XYZ file of C-alpha atoms in Angstrom:
711
model
C 97.759 65.335 81.927
C 96.078 62.011 82.453
C 98.565 59.189 82.230
C 98.214 55.979 80.246
C 98.041 54.193 83.573
C 94.976 56.275 84.412
C 93.343 55.410 81.111
C 94.055 51.700 81.486
C 92.569 51.775 84.977
C 89.317 53.274 83.776
C 89.142 50.821 80.926
C 88.824 48.074 83.525
C 85.839 49.905 84.994
C 83.949 49.910 81.686
C 84.309 53.670 81.442
C 83.719 54.689 77.829
C 86.740 55.837 75.865
C 84.832 58.949 74.860
C 85.081 60.134 78.444
C 88.854 59.863 78.540
C 90.115 62.251 75.841
C 88.348 65.234 77.289
C 90.450 64.790 80.432
C 93.719 65.103 78.545
C 95.628 68.324 78.129
C 96.967 70.896 80.492
C 94.304 73.530 79.863
C 91.253 71.650 81.071
C 88.133 73.649 81.639
C 86.396 73.630 85.018
C 83.750 71.250 83.736
C 86.340 68.853 82.313
C 88.264 68.912 85.599
C 85.105 68.140 87.567
C 84.226 65.337 85.170
C 87.652 63.895 85.892
C 86.952 64.233 89.619
C 83.743 62.310 89.211
C 85.443 59.484 87.332
C 88.123 59.273 90.006
C 85.481 59.250 92.714
C 83.720 56.413 90.905
C 87.012 54.544 90.831
C 87.469 55.066 94.560
C 83.905 53.921 95.181
C 84.418 50.708 93.214
C 87.732 49.997 94.926
C 86.360 50.501 98.432
C 83.223 48.492 97.679
C 85.266 45.572 96.352
C 87.654 45.742 99.311
C 84.706 45.655 101.684
C 83.215 42.658 99.893
C 86.476 40.739 100.067
C 86.960 41.689 103.681
C 83.463 40.569 104.638
C 83.951 37.234 102.927
C 87.494 36.522 104.109
C 87.857 38.060 107.552
C 86.395 36.380 110.594
C 84.529 38.144 113.366
C 87.540 37.989 115.670
C 89.698 39.981 113.244
C 86.889 42.487 112.647
C 86.662 43.057 116.397
C 90.435 43.612 116.645
C 90.268 46.023 113.686
C 87.606 48.028 115.507
C 85.009 47.325 112.805
C 82.734 45.117 114.936
C 81.378 44.734 118.468
C 80.901 41.139 119.576
C 79.523 39.748 121.785
C 76.881 42.400 122.180
C 74.305 43.210 124.812
C 71.190 44.618 123.164
C 69.259 47.060 125.342
C 65.924 48.825 125.033
C 64.352 50.180 121.863
C 62.430 53.436 121.558
C 61.394 56.195 119.159
C 63.710 59.226 119.234
C 62.761 62.865 118.751
C 62.912 62.500 114.963
C 60.364 59.689 115.146
C 63.019 57.104 114.246
C 63.117 53.674 115.841
C 66.338 53.391 117.867
C 67.966 50.590 119.838
C 70.732 50.648 122.458
C 73.670 48.234 122.249
C 76.563 47.718 124.657
C 80.069 46.370 124.043
C 80.899 43.731 126.662
C 84.475 42.735 125.743
C 87.594 44.179 124.091
C 86.809 47.605 125.491
C 90.436 48.714 125.067
C 90.298 48.402 121.264
C 89.857 51.631 119.328
C 86.725 51.283 117.219
C 85.597 52.983 114.023
C 81.921 53.513 114.899
C 80.758 57.119 114.701
C 77.638 59.111 113.947
C 76.099 58.504 110.525
C 77.935 55.290 109.655
C 75.782 52.348 108.442
C 75.869 49.084 110.397
C 74.414 45.577 110.188
C 73.503 43.178 112.992
C 74.534 39.535 112.982
C 74.433 36.449 115.157
C 76.859 33.554 115.428
C 75.736 29.940 115.512
C 78.267 27.689 117.212
C 79.472 24.982 114.870
C 79.855 21.641 116.577
C 80.810 19.746 113.448
C 82.624 20.933 110.340
C 80.336 21.146 107.353
C 81.137 20.005 103.842
C 82.632 23.307 102.738
C 84.690 23.986 105.851
C 87.714 22.073 107.011
C 87.617 23.478 110.542
C 84.962 23.942 113.151
C 83.928 27.565 112.730
C 80.762 29.357 113.728
C 78.405 30.336 110.958
C 77.346 33.973 110.623
C 73.744 35.002 110.132
C 73.193 38.627 109.021
C 69.877 40.315 109.770
C 68.356 41.725 106.593
C 68.239 45.418 107.485
C 70.726 48.252 107.809
C 70.951 50.617 110.760
C 72.701 53.950 111.201
C 74.789 55.014 114.197
C 73.028 57.795 116.078
C 75.798 58.333 118.626
C 78.491 56.515 120.564
C 79.328 57.120 124.206
C 82.135 54.898 125.480
C 80.946 51.296 125.171
C 77.329 52.294 124.554
C 75.948 52.962 121.096
C 72.522 54.017 119.843
C 71.497 52.797 116.386
C 68.473 53.907 114.370
C 66.781 51.159 112.372
C 63.809 50.869 109.970
C 60.391 50.610 111.548
C 59.963 47.075 110.207
C 63.298 45.842 111.584
C 62.935 42.559 113.546
C 64.395 43.935 116.779
C 62.790 41.160 118.811
C 64.958 38.640 116.946
C 68.072 40.756 117.501
C 67.331 41.209 121.197
C 66.714 37.469 121.564
C 69.899 36.356 119.796
C 72.452 34.812 122.156
C 75.593 35.660 120.171
C 74.515 38.987 118.642
C 76.986 41.476 117.251
C 77.138 44.572 115.082
C 79.619 45.530 112.369
C 80.187 48.426 110.020
C 78.527 48.175 106.639
C 79.632 49.677 103.364
C 78.635 53.332 103.212
C 77.216 54.213 99.820
C 75.440 57.355 101.009
C 78.546 59.558 101.151
C 79.612 58.568 97.640
C 76.118 59.112 96.269
C 75.929 62.599 97.797
C 79.388 63.565 96.512
C 78.593 62.373 92.988
C 75.281 64.219 93.024
C 77.118 67.350 94.180
C 79.617 67.089 91.317
C 76.804 66.570 88.811
C 75.059 69.640 90.174
C 78.225 71.765 89.930
C 78.971 70.594 86.390
C 75.491 71.758 85.332
C 75.528 74.730 87.697
C 74.578 78.256 86.703
C 74.316 81.510 88.590
C 76.433 81.841 91.720
C 77.389 78.152 91.805
C 78.585 78.254 88.216
C 80.538 81.457 88.921
C 82.371 79.896 91.883
C 83.100 76.777 89.822
C 84.732 78.748 87.017
C 86.572 81.016 89.476
C 88.092 78.129 91.423
C 89.478 76.551 88.250
C 90.988 79.721 86.830
C 93.560 82.320 87.805
C 90.990 85.100 87.792
C 91.422 87.237 90.894
C 88.498 86.919 93.330
C 86.396 89.986 94.093
C 86.884 91.785 97.398
C 85.358 94.610 99.400
C 87.432 97.705 100.085
C 87.502 99.140 103.609
C 90.135 100.051 106.214
C 91.466 97.104 108.245
C 89.923 96.475 111.634
C 92.041 96.110 114.759
C 91.644 93.211 117.196
C 93.896 93.720 120.251
C 93.550 90.094 121.410
C 94.872 88.678 118.107
C 98.430 88.675 116.808
C 99.209 90.525 113.529
C 98.823 87.515 111.220
C 95.588 86.412 112.905
C 94.287 89.968 112.590
C 95.257 90.009 108.905
C 93.402 86.716 108.354
C 90.171 88.007 109.948
C 90.317 91.167 107.841
C 90.857 89.129 104.676
C 87.808 87.003 105.521
C 85.685 90.112 106.003
C 86.870 91.681 102.720
C 86.349 88.542 100.594
C 83.339 88.459 98.262
C 84.133 85.023 96.834
C 86.763 83.085 98.734
C 89.294 83.415 101.561
C 91.793 80.873 102.889
C 93.249 80.729 106.405
C 96.385 78.590 106.357
C 97.056 77.537 109.936
C 100.236 75.549 110.723
C 100.313 73.569 114.006
C 99.741 75.597 117.140
C 99.156 78.915 115.361
C 95.632 79.460 116.722
C 93.662 78.573 113.612
C 90.520 77.792 115.608
C 90.805 81.050 117.556
C 91.138 82.974 114.289
C 88.257 81.140 112.662
C 85.957 81.709 115.642
C 86.726 85.422 115.566
C 86.132 85.558 111.801
C 82.746 83.853 112.261
C 81.846 86.221 115.084
C 82.694 89.284 112.988
C 80.842 87.876 109.989
C 77.725 87.483 112.145
C 77.900 91.231 112.754
C 77.096 91.592 109.041
C 75.041 88.457 108.314
C 72.147 86.887 110.157
C 73.312 83.289 109.867
C 76.300 81.285 108.590
C 76.978 77.623 107.769
C 79.996 75.962 109.437
C 81.197 72.555 108.186
C 84.132 70.178 108.532
C 85.061 66.764 107.218
C 84.721 64.897 110.532
C 82.231 65.023 113.381
C 85.102 65.593 115.802
C 86.203 68.759 113.989
C 82.611 70.064 113.840
C 82.185 69.406 117.566
C 85.406 71.242 118.379
C 84.616 74.421 116.445
C 80.999 74.329 117.697
C 82.135 74.136 121.311
C 84.421 77.141 120.847
C 81.582 79.137 119.279
C 79.265 78.256 122.154
C 81.944 79.426 124.595
C 81.824 82.828 122.861
C 78.074 83.035 123.444
C 77.002 82.228 119.870
C 73.780 80.269 119.351
C 74.797 77.093 117.473
C 72.423 74.502 116.031
C 74.327 71.261 115.475
C 72.901 69.053 112.724
C 73.938 65.477 113.483
C 74.837 64.203 116.919
C 78.292 65.059 118.191
C 80.777 62.246 118.710
C 81.801 63.435 122.161
C 78.483 63.012 123.894
C 78.183 65.082 127.039
C 75.627 67.512 128.413
C 77.398 70.549 127.026
C 77.594 69.114 123.516
C 74.094 67.682 123.512
C 72.559 70.967 124.568
C 73.034 72.518 121.131
C 72.190 69.510 118.953
C 69.081 69.655 116.838
C 67.646 66.584 118.590
C 68.025 68.009 122.079
C 66.676 71.434 121.033
C 63.754 69.722 119.305
C 62.924 67.660 122.376
C 63.211 70.714 124.601
C 60.730 72.797 122.597
C 57.483 73.566 124.485
C 55.394 72.065 121.658
C 57.301 68.777 121.521
C 55.068 66.881 124.058
C 52.079 67.635 121.858
C 53.952 66.421 118.763
C 55.054 63.248 120.560
C 51.448 62.547 121.564
C 50.314 62.938 117.931
C 53.057 60.579 116.672
C 52.128 58.008 119.305
C 48.489 58.291 118.292
C 49.473 57.638 114.657
C 51.473 54.528 115.601
C 48.646 53.231 117.805
C 46.083 53.830 115.075
C 48.170 51.895 112.532
C 48.816 48.971 114.873
C 45.165 48.674 116.024
C 43.423 49.209 112.714
C 40.055 47.464 112.536
C 38.695 45.905 109.401
C 35.892 47.830 107.804
C 36.798 51.048 109.633
C 35.634 53.631 107.110
C 37.029 56.577 109.072
C 40.529 55.114 109.446
C 42.131 57.036 106.578
C 40.362 60.257 107.554
C 41.604 60.071 111.153
C 45.106 59.070 110.037
C 45.423 61.970 107.572
C 44.110 64.418 110.159
C 46.694 63.303 112.720
C 49.537 63.357 110.165
C 48.557 66.845 108.992
C 48.549 68.210 112.539
C 51.900 66.527 113.304
C 53.499 67.910 110.125
C 52.236 71.430 110.831
C 53.590 71.284 114.366
C 56.972 69.895 113.239
C 57.364 72.687 110.646
C 56.594 75.302 113.288
C 59.180 73.891 115.693
C 61.820 73.709 112.937
C 61.181 77.289 111.845
C 61.665 78.526 115.397
C 64.854 76.500 115.946
C 66.461 77.620 112.694
C 65.255 81.187 113.155
C 66.969 81.490 116.541
C 70.297 79.888 115.539
C 73.148 82.118 114.312
C 75.385 79.213 113.249
C 74.277 75.977 111.586
C 77.011 73.347 112.073
C 77.357 69.970 110.350
C 79.784 67.737 108.529
C 80.230 68.312 104.803
C 78.140 65.252 103.966
C 75.707 66.144 106.751
C 74.934 69.463 105.030
C 72.779 67.429 102.625
C 70.391 66.692 105.520
C 66.735 67.180 104.634
C 66.472 69.671 107.492
C 68.523 72.117 105.396
C 66.390 71.790 102.261
C 65.629 75.256 100.939
C 68.088 76.950 103.307
C 70.445 79.604 101.903
C 73.441 81.192 103.622
C 75.715 84.086 102.866
C 78.964 82.469 104.032
C 80.223 78.915 104.375
C 83.147 78.218 106.726
C 84.949 74.899 106.149
C 87.297 73.903 108.958
C 90.044 71.295 108.357
C 89.447 71.827 104.642
C 92.765 70.159 103.746
C 91.398 66.796 104.961
C 88.275 66.851 102.795
C 87.841 65.550 99.275
C 86.956 68.288 96.812
C 83.677 66.556 95.965
C 82.616 66.697 99.629
C 83.225 70.474 99.737
C 80.834 71.006 96.834
C 77.912 69.520 98.823
C 77.386 72.632 101.029
C 78.731 75.095 98.429
C 75.410 75.043 96.585
C 73.770 76.773 99.577
C 76.125 79.784 99.885
C 77.431 82.887 98.142
C 81.035 82.755 99.375
C 83.345 80.326 101.170
C 86.108 80.547 103.773
C 88.456 77.573 104.001
C 90.681 76.963 107.026
C 93.242 74.214 107.460
C 96.761 73.143 106.643
C 97.553 71.197 103.483
C 100.966 70.402 104.979
C 99.302 68.134 107.545
C 96.984 65.138 107.142
C 95.534 64.671 103.647
C 92.130 63.134 102.885
C 91.894 59.356 102.954
C 91.965 57.784 99.477
C 92.083 53.990 99.366
C 92.411 53.509 95.615
C 96.071 53.875 94.592
C 95.025 54.533 91.003
C 92.639 57.323 91.993
C 95.247 58.813 94.311
C 97.916 58.889 91.604
C 95.465 60.457 89.175
C 94.737 63.341 91.560
C 91.727 62.462 93.716
C 93.751 63.357 96.818
C 94.169 66.969 95.652
C 91.811 68.987 97.818
C 89.896 72.122 96.973
C 92.056 74.022 99.450
C 95.276 72.877 97.756
C 93.863 73.876 94.385
C 92.898 77.346 95.608
C 96.229 77.909 97.371
C 97.938 77.250 94.030
C 95.585 79.211 91.782
C 94.676 82.058 94.154
C 97.615 82.793 96.488
C 96.276 86.330 96.896
C 93.368 84.875 98.906
C 95.642 83.051 101.385
C 96.761 84.264 104.807
C 99.435 82.268 106.639
C 99.301 82.306 110.435
C 102.934 82.706 111.500
C 103.103 82.647 115.304
C 102.712 79.316 117.130
C 101.804 78.930 120.813
C 102.244 75.176 121.360
C 105.781 73.861 121.266
C 109.387 74.488 122.087
C 111.140 76.506 119.398
C 113.532 73.677 118.506
C 110.593 71.383 117.726
C 108.817 73.985 115.645
C 111.911 75.166 113.791
C 112.387 71.972 111.790
C 108.741 71.873 110.758
C 108.802 75.582 109.909
C 111.905 75.299 107.754
C 110.832 72.174 105.908
C 107.117 72.782 105.370
C 106.507 76.534 105.756
C 109.607 78.179 104.256
C 110.819 79.206 107.699
C 107.939 81.670 108.156
C 106.482 80.217 111.364
C 107.920 81.564 114.614
C 107.427 80.670 118.258
C 105.680 82.955 120.713
C 108.041 84.128 123.505
C 106.047 82.321 126.207
C 106.606 78.873 124.635
C 109.976 79.324 122.943
C 111.993 77.634 125.685
C 109.352 75.553 127.453
C 110.678 72.230 128.696
C 110.419 69.534 131.347
C 114.007 68.923 132.470
C 116.989 71.259 132.700
C 119.674 70.742 130.064
C 117.291 68.476 128.134
C 117.219 68.397 124.341
C 113.658 68.906 123.015
C 114.133 66.351 120.205
C 115.802 62.958 120.372
C 116.251 60.138 117.847
C 117.047 56.660 119.182
C 118.552 54.528 116.429
C 117.269 50.960 116.786
C 120.090 49.725 114.549
C 122.503 50.367 117.411
C 120.423 48.172 119.706
C 120.287 45.434 117.115
C 124.050 45.017 117.530
C 123.731 44.807 121.310
C 123.166 41.461 122.976
C 121.421 43.016 125.979
C 117.677 43.409 125.726
C 115.742 46.179 127.444
C 114.515 45.242 130.865
C 110.995 43.957 131.437
C 110.581 42.678 127.878
C 108.562 39.630 127.022
C 110.256 38.753 123.758
C 111.405 35.179 123.160
C 115.025 36.345 123.133
C 114.696 37.453 126.750
C 112.991 34.430 128.247
C 116.210 32.632 129.198
C 119.604 33.807 130.405
C 122.823 31.814 130.457
C 123.680 30.386 133.890
C 127.028 28.853 133.050
C 130.165 30.031 131.320
C 129.568 27.371 128.686
C 126.243 28.904 127.666
C 126.410 30.613 124.300
C 125.946 34.371 124.131
C 122.420 35.464 123.248
C 121.915 36.428 119.619
C 121.614 40.119 118.665
C 118.154 41.606 118.871
C 116.242 41.812 115.620
C 114.491 45.091 115.009
C 113.246 44.055 111.581
C 109.628 44.844 110.740
C 106.931 42.226 110.121
C 104.005 42.539 107.725
C 100.707 41.481 109.343
C 98.112 42.416 106.713
C 96.788 45.236 104.554
C 94.570 46.659 107.284
C 97.015 46.417 110.154
C 100.171 47.213 108.220
C 103.459 46.385 109.903
C 104.750 45.654 113.362
C 108.140 45.842 115.060
C 107.814 44.130 118.426
C 111.301 44.783 119.713
C 110.997 48.438 118.788
C 107.731 48.545 120.761
C 109.514 47.021 123.767
C 112.294 49.555 123.430
C 109.768 52.390 123.139
C 108.292 51.645 126.554
C 111.763 51.066 128.011
C 112.857 54.535 126.822
C 109.669 56.135 128.124
C 110.101 54.456 131.502
C 113.680 55.736 131.741
C 112.508 59.276 130.913
C 109.735 59.031 133.516
C 112.304 58.016 136.123
C 114.357 61.087 135.262
C 111.310 63.314 135.755
C 110.180 61.433 138.927
C 106.869 59.693 139.460
C 105.545 62.270 141.909
C 106.142 65.185 139.569
C 104.462 63.325 136.709
C 101.345 62.860 138.822
C 101.336 66.306 140.474
C 101.815 68.256 137.226
C 99.763 65.783 135.165
C 102.387 65.590 132.452
C 100.712 63.801 129.538
C 102.248 61.584 126.894
C 101.261 60.538 123.399
C 102.761 57.419 121.809
C 102.343 57.544 118.044
C 102.941 54.928 115.389
C 101.866 55.044 111.737
C 100.670 51.406 111.794
C 97.605 50.042 113.593
C 99.321 46.745 114.413
C 102.101 48.563 116.258
C 99.560 50.756 118.084
C 97.587 47.790 119.358
C 100.742 45.932 120.395
C 101.972 48.993 122.302
C 98.629 49.243 124.072
C 98.851 45.626 125.200
C 102.413 46.098 126.456
C 101.407 49.245 128.299
C 98.644 47.400 130.130
C 101.103 44.671 131.187
C 103.793 46.988 132.548
C 103.292 47.516 136.263
C 105.475 50.628 136.175
C 102.971 52.538 134.017
C 99.879 51.607 136.034
C 99.682 54.978 137.928
C 100.105 56.917 134.645
C 97.696 55.086 132.328
C 95.248 57.977 132.226
C 98.093 60.286 131.206
C 99.323 58.090 128.350
C 97.475 57.645 125.064
C 98.545 55.443 122.153
C 97.219 56.004 118.648
C 97.993 56.402 114.980
C 99.000 59.727 113.475
C 95.465 60.268 112.223
C 94.124 59.630 115.724
C 96.253 62.464 117.126
C 95.234 65.078 114.557
C 94.224 68.278 116.352
C 95.621 67.097 119.708
C 98.749 67.944 121.692
C 100.762 66.375 124.529
C 103.685 67.397 126.735
C 105.726 64.436 125.503
C 105.412 62.658 122.154
C 107.097 59.312 121.481
C 107.085 58.125 117.851
C 107.704 54.505 116.840
C 108.405 54.499 113.096
C 108.438 50.651 112.783
C 110.123 50.394 109.362
C 113.390 48.476 109.337
C 114.534 46.492 106.309
C 117.555 46.000 104.106
C 115.874 47.474 101.024
C 115.232 50.909 102.525
C 111.484 50.631 101.911
C 109.454 53.015 104.094
C 105.972 52.693 102.573
C 103.564 55.458 103.429
C 106.121 57.064 105.728
C 106.932 58.832 102.475
C 103.802 60.902 103.150
C 105.748 63.564 105.012
C 102.607 65.408 106.046
C 101.928 62.659 108.579
C 105.367 63.111 110.098
C 104.715 66.832 110.309
C 101.576 66.061 112.329
C 103.355 63.534 114.563
C 106.267 65.801 115.465
C 104.190 68.907 116.071
C 101.858 67.244 118.612
C 104.547 67.786 121.278
C 104.753 70.765 123.583
C 108.116 70.067 125.187
C 109.706 66.769 124.131
C 109.815 64.515 121.048
C 111.451 61.074 121.136
C 111.708 59.234 117.814
C 112.583 55.537 117.559
C 113.540 54.163 114.182
C 116.158 52.403 112.109
C 118.426 55.167 110.834
C 119.930 53.013 108.075
C 116.483 52.337 106.609
C 114.881 55.726 107.093
C 117.686 58.132 106.217
C 117.806 56.904 102.648
C 114.897 59.305 102.240
C 116.051 62.959 102.177
C 113.422 64.113 104.691
C 114.494 61.671 107.413
C 118.147 62.315 106.601
C 117.583 66.024 107.223
C 115.623 65.272 110.399
C 118.454 63.065 111.688
C 121.057 65.770 110.982
C 118.873 68.434 112.609
C 118.443 66.424 115.816
C 122.174 65.644 115.924
C 122.875 69.363 115.572
C 120.555 70.095 118.500
C 122.420 67.588 120.672
C 125.799 68.971 119.639
C 124.657 72.532 120.309
C 123.242 71.583 123.696
C 126.458 69.737 124.598
C 128.698 72.648 123.629
C 126.410 75.079 125.473
C 126.640 72.931 128.633
C 130.430 72.927 128.479
C 130.511 76.687 127.956
C 128.186 77.295 130.896
C 130.236 75.003 133.135
C 133.437 76.826 132.259
C 131.830 80.195 132.901
C 130.660 79.074 136.341
C 134.119 77.773 137.384
C 135.645 79.714 140.370
C 139.148 79.259 138.986
C 139.801 81.678 136.148
C 142.865 79.704 135.122
C 140.922 76.445 134.913
C 140.838 75.020 131.437
C 137.371 73.620 132.054
C 136.193 70.091 132.480
C 138.004 67.268 130.800
C 136.190 65.971 127.784
C-alpha cells in the first residue's frame, strides 16, 4: 500500500492526484504496479538531477577531483574518427592518479577550462578561478588507466579544448538511462503478445510454463549447479539461479548458456554494469563461444577488445573500403564549391554505397556471433534494432532496477535471471523512492511470487567454513555448505578465521598505535611532571553527503593491525605466495584516508600491489586471501546509518578466502541485532579455538598424569 508519505512526496512533483489512487491497495494489477514504478523512477530522476545541479553549483573542481568525478588538469591528445564514424578525442589524467574515478563507458561528460582569478570579483569574497564550460557533451568510449577516449559531436570545438591551458573534464548528468527506462516501462504497460504475457506472469502467482524431459547429467558440476542448468533448460518463461558468494554462479550460468546454444542459434546476455558484462563475456570466450560485445569493455586489453563490435568491425575485410567512402564524404562536405550542381548527386551516391557496405558488414558480424553481450541500458543500442532472441540471460540481476530489466525483455521470449538478492542492491539515491519500493528488483519480485522457478546453489568454493557459516545461517537459512577442499583453508596454524577488534577498548588506552600521524601522537612526555596523554578518540566525523564519515584513529589502527598480522605471516612468505589483502570501508572518506596512510607507511611499500582499498561496492564480485573491514561508526547514540543495509556486510565478509578482521566500536554497533549476533559468533569461534588448543596440548603431553597447562 502506498503510504501518505509517498503521496505527499509526489504532490511536490506536480504529479496529478488522479495518478495516486490507482496505486493504492494490496491487489494491484501488473499495469498499476508498473505505473507506480514509473512514478518512482521519475522521482528518482528529479532527485538525482537536482542533486547534480546543486553539486555543480556548490562544489569546486578540487572536490570533484577528489570525489573521482573530474580529471584536472588534463592533457588533451589527438582526435580522430573511430570505426563507427564518430569523432573521438584522447585525454590523459596528469595528477591525482591514485584517486578512484567514476568514469566508465557510456557516461556523458563535459569539458571545462579554468581561468586564474587574480582579483576577487564583486560576487566572490575570495580569489577563486572561474570555470568556463564548453557547450557540448561527450560520451566516454573507454578508459584505460589514466587514458580516456571520448566521442564528441562533429561540430565540437576541439581546437579550443586542445588549446586550453587549464582544461579538464567532468561527469555530466546522464538523462539517457532514465529516458530509456521510462520508455521501456511505457512499452511494457501498453505491451501485448509475448511481452504482455510476461508482464502479467511476473506480477501474478500463476505458475510459469515448463518443458518436460529427463534431467541431463553434467559430471563437472555439483548437484545444485546441475539442477540449476536443468531448470534453465526446462523453463519456457522464466528461471532464476540464486547464487550466494563463492557458489560458482558464473560457472553455472556459462554452462546454462552453452547448453541453451545447443537448442538456439543465438542468445542475448546482459548485466547492470560493464564490469559484469565483461566478466561473463570473458568466461564465454574461454569456452570457445563466439561473443559479440556491444559497448566497449571497461577492462581494456587485447583479449577483451578482440570480441567488441568496434574491433570486429574494424577487422572486417570490407572496412578499408568503407573508411575510404566515409573519408570521401567528409572531404566532399569540407571542400564544397559554390555552384557545384553535381554536389548532392555525388554525396548521395557515396552515402548510399557506405550505408550498403555498413549493413553488409553488420549482417555478417551478427550472423556469426552466438552470444550478443551488453549492459541492460546498452541493449537499446541502434545496432540491435529489429533483433529478436529466444532467451535473455541477466547476470547480477539483483543489482539492477526493474525498469532497466524491461529494456532487453522486449526482444526475447523467455528470461533467465542470475544473482543474489542477499548481496548488493541497486543504487537508489532518492530516499522517498527507496521507501516506496523502487529498490525492489525484478529478481526479488520473482523469487517471492515464483519460488518454484528458483534454484539455490548450495556449495561454496571460496572461503573457510567458519566465515561462510555465519553468512549461511543469517542470509540463506543455513543451506549453503563449504566444499571439502576449502573448508579448513587458512594462513596460520591455530588462527581464528574471523576476528573483531573493538575500538572502544583502545579508546580507553592512553597508548596509540605505532607509526601514527595523529595529533595525539606528535609529542610524548619527557619528564615525570608531564601530564598523561588523553585517551584516544575513535569517534566518527561527518565530512559531507558524498564522502560520508571518517574515523581517522580507526584507520590508523586498521593499518597497525594489518602490519602486526603481516609480521606474524612473515614478509618473505607474503611475497612468495602473493597473499593478497582487501581493506574495505563503507564510506568513501575512510577509503581515501586509508589509501593515503598506506602510501605513507614504509612497511607496506613491498606489498602495495597486493593490497587494495575500496568501498563494499568496489569489491563486489572480487575475493582476497585476507579482508580487513573498517566500519567507522562510533557515537553515543548508536546510529549506524546505511550499515543497517546488511546485504553490504554480507558482501564485505564473504570476500575473504581465509581471514576476516573487523574493526568497529562494539558499543555502537551491537545495538543492532545483526552486529550483536556477529559479535557473539566471532567470540564463540575464539572460545572454541582456545578450548581446542588446550585439548590438543593436553593430548600431546608425555605425562599421562599431567593436569595440562596452567590457565
